[in-house]
Short mmCIF file of C-alpha atoms and ligand atoms in Angstrom, two decimals:
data_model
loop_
_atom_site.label_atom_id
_atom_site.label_comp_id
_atom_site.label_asym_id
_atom_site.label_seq_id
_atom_site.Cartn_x
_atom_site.Cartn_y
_atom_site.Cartn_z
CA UNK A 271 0.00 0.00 0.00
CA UNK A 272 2.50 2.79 -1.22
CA UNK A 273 -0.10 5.25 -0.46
CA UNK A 274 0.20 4.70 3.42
CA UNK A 275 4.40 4.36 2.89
CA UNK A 276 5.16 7.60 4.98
CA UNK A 277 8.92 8.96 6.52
CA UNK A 278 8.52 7.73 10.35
CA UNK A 279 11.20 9.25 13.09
CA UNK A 280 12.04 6.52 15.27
CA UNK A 281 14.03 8.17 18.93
CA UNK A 282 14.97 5.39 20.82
CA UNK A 283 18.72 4.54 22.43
CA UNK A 284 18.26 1.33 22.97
CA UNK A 285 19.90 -0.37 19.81
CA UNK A 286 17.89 -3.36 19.99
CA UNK A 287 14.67 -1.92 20.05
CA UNK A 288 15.42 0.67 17.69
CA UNK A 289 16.72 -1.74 15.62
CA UNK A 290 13.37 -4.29 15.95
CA UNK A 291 11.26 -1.31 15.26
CA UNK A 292 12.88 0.00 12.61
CA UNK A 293 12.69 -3.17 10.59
CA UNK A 294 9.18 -3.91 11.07
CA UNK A 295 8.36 -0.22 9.56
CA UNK A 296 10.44 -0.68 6.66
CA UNK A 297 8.72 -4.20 6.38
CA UNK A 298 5.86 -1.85 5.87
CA UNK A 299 6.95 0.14 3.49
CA UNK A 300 8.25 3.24 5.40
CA UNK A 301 11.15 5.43 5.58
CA UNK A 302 12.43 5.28 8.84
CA UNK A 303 15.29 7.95 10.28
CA UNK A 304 16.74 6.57 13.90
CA UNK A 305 18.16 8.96 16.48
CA UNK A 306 19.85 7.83 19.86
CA UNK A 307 19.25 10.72 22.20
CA UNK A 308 16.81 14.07 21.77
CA UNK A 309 18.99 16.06 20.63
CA UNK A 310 19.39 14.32 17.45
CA UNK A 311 15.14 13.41 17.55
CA UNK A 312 14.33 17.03 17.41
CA UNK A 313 17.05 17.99 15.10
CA UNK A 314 15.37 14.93 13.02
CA UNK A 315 12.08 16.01 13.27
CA UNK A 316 12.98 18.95 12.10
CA UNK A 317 15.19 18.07 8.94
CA UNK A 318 12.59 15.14 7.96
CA UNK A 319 8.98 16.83 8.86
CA UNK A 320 7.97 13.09 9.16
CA UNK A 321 4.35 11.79 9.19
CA UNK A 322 4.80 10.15 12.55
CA UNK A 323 7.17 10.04 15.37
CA UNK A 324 8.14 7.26 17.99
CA UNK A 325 9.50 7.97 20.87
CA UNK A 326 10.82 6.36 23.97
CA UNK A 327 10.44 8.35 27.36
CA UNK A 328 14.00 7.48 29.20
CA UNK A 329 16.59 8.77 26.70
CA UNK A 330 20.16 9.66 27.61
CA UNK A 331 21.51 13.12 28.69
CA UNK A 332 19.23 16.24 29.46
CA UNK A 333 16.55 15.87 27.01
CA UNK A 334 14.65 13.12 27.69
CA UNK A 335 11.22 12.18 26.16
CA UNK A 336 8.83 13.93 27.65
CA UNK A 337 10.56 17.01 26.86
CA UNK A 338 10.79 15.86 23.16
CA UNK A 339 7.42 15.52 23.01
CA UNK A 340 7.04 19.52 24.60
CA UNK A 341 9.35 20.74 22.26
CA UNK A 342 7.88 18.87 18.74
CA UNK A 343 4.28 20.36 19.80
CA UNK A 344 5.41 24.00 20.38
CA UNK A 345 5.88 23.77 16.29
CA UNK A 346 3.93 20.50 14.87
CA UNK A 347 1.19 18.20 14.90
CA UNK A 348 2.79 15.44 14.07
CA UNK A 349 1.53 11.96 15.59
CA UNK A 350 3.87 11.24 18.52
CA UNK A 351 3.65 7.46 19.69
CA UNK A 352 5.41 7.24 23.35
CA UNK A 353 7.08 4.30 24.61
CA UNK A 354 8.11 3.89 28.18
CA UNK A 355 9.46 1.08 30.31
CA UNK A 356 7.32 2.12 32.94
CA UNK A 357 3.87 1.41 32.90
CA UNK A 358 2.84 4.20 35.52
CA UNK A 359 -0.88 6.16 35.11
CA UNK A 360 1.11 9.04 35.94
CA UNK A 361 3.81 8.91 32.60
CA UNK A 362 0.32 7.81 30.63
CA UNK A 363 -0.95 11.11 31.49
CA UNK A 364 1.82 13.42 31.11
CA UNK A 365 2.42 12.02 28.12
CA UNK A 366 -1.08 12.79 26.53
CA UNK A 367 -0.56 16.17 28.40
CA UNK A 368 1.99 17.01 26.56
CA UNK A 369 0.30 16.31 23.26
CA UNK A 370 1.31 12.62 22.61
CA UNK A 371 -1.27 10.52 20.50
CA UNK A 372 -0.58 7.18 21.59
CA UNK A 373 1.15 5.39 24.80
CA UNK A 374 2.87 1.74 24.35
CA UNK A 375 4.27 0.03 27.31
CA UNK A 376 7.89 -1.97 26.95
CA UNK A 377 7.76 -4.96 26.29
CA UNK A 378 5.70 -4.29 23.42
CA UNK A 379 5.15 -6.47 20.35
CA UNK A 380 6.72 -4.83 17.34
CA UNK A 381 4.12 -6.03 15.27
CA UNK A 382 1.24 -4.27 17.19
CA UNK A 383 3.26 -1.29 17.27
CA UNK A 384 3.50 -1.55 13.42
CA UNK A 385 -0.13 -2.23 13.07
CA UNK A 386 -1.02 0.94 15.58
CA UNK A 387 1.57 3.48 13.26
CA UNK A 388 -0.70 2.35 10.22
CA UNK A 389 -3.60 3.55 11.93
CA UNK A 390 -2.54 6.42 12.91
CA UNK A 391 -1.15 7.28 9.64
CA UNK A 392 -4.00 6.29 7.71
CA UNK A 393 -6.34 8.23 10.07
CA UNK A 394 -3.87 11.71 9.71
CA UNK A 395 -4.01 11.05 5.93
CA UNK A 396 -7.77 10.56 5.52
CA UNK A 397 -9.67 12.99 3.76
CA UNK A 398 -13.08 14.62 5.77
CA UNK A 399 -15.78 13.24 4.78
CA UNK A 400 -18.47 15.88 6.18
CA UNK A 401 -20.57 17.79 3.45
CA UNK A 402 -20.03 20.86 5.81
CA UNK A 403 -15.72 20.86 6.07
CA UNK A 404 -15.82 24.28 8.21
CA UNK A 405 -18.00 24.67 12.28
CA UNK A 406 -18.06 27.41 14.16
CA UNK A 407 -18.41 27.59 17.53
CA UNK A 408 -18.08 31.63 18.65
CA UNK A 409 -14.74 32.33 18.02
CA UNK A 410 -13.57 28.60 17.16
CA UNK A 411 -13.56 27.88 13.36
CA UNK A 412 -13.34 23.82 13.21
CA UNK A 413 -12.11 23.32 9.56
CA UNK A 414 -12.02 19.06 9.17
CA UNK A 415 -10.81 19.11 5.78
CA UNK A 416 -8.10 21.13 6.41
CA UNK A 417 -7.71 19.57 9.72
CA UNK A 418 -7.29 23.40 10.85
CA UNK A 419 -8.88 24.84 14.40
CA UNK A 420 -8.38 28.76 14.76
CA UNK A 421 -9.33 30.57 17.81
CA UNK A 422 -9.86 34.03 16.63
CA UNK A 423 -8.51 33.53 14.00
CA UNK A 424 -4.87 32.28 15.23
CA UNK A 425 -4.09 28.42 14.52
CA UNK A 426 -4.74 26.30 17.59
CA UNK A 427 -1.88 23.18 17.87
CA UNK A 428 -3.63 20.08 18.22
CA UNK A 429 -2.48 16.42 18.45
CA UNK A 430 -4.17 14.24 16.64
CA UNK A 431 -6.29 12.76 18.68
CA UNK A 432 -7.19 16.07 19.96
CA UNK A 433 -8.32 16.97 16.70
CA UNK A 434 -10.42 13.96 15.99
CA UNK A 435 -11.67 14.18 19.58
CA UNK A 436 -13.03 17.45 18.88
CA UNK A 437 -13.90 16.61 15.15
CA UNK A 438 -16.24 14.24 16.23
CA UNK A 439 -17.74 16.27 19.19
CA UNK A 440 -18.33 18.45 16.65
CA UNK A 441 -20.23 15.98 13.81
CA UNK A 442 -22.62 15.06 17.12
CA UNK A 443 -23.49 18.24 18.28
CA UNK A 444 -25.53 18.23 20.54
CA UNK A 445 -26.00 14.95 21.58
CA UNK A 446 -24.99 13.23 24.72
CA UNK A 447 -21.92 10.90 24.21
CA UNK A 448 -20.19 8.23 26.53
CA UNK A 449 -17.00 7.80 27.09
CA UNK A 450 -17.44 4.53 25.60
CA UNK A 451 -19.20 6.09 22.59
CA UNK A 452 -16.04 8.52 22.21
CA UNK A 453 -13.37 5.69 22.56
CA UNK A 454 -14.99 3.88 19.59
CA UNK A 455 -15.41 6.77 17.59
CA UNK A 456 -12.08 8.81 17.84
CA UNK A 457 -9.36 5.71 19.01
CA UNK A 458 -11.40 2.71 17.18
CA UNK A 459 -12.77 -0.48 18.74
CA UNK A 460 -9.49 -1.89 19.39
CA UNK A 461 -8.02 0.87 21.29
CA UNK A 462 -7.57 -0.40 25.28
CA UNK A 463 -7.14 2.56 26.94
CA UNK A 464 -9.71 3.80 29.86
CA UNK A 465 -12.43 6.47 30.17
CA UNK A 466 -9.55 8.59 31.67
CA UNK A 467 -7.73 8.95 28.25
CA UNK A 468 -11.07 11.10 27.28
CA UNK A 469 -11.14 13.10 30.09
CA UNK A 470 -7.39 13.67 29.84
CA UNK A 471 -7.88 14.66 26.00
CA UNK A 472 -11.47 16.74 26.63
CA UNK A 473 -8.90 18.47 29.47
CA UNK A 474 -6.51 19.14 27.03
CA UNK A 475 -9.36 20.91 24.32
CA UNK A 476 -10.70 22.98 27.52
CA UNK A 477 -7.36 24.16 28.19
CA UNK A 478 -6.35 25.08 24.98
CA UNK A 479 -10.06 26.75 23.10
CA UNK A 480 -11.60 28.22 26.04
CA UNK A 481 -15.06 29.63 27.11
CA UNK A 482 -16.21 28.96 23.63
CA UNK A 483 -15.67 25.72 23.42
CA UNK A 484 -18.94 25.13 24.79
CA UNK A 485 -18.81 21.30 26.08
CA UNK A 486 -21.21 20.35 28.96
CA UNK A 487 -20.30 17.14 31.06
CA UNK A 488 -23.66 15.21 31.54
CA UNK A 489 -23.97 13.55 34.97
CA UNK A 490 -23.56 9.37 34.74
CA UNK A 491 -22.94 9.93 30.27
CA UNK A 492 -20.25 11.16 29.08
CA UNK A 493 -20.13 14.92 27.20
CA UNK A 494 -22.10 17.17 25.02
CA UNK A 495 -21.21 19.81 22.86
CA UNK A 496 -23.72 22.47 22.86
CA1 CA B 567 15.54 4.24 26.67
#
């Protein structure tokens, strides 16, 4: 499927892992760039403007990959899939805090890592399919075909998921969604997180549009966007 073949940044010091993952992308078709420390990620990121980035937490020296993460988001939207050896709530969290789009815990199988890049690629690549491409909620414009939010008019950065979190608020105005609903709609059936992911990510969208972003939590459901 050339037409899913993107340039993945892989940031990982481990040369095993890096090595595992690498291969199984390339078995897919990508182009994959490996850095050893964050330094070299963000100078990566920055040369390749890749479709996707991986990225493991504990990295050597002062950048580790957390900060990474901070420092790709202040300029991009690029998909950023975290891996960490520890599977703490708290680095689950932070990580989504700080704009990641997806969380895999070492030991991970390289093949489901594979098979969650491709989803997350062919998501970011797929074309709106809404008759109306542009909502606006007071002074947010939600543009899905250009996968654009402005808050007076300024660009808003988004992750991802963000984005199609708020993309598909926006398609059910007005009605009351689960959590549930929400996981299947925006992260797909197969996704395992928990109902906190969507209450980190609806956090996230608060924080970032504001009073205008007019989302009312509904006692014992879920949300609704008014
Ligand atoms: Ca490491």
């Amino acid at each position: 499927m050339p037409n899913e073949a993107a340039t993945i940044v892989v940031v990982e010091d481990d040369p095993n892992i890096s090595e595992l993952i690498c291969m199984y992308l390339r078995r897919d078709g990508h182009r994959v760039v490996a850095a050893v420390d964050g330094e070299k990620g963000l100078a990566a990121v920055e040369r390749e403007r890749p479709s996707l980035v991986i990225l493991d937490v504990g990295l050597p020296g002062n950048v580790d990959g957390f900060e990474v993460c901070r420092r790709i988001r202040a300029g991009s939207s690029v998909p950023v899939v975290m891996l960490t050896a520890r599977d703490e709530e708290i680095d689950r969290v932070l990580g989504f805090e700080l704009g990641a789009d997806d969380y895999v815990t070492k030991p991970f199988s390289p093949r489901e890592l594979a098979a969650r890049v491709k989803a997350i690629i062919r998501r970011s690549a797929r074309p709106a399919a809404t008759e109306k491409a542009v909502a606006v909620l007071g002074r947010i414009t939600v543009d899905t075909a250009r996968r654009e939010v402005l808050l007076d008019g300024d660009p808003v950065a988004l992750a991802t998921r963000e984005f199609d979190l708020l993309a598909y608020l926006v398609a059910n105005r007005g009605l009351a969604l689960s959590r549930r609903q929400l996981l299947d709609g925006v992260w797909g059936p197969d996704w395992y997180g928990d109902d906190r992911t969507v209450d980190v990510h609806i956090g996230q969208l608060r924080k970032k549009l504001g009073a205008d972003f007019t989302l009312s939590t509904v006692w014992g459901v879920g949300y609704r966007l008014d």
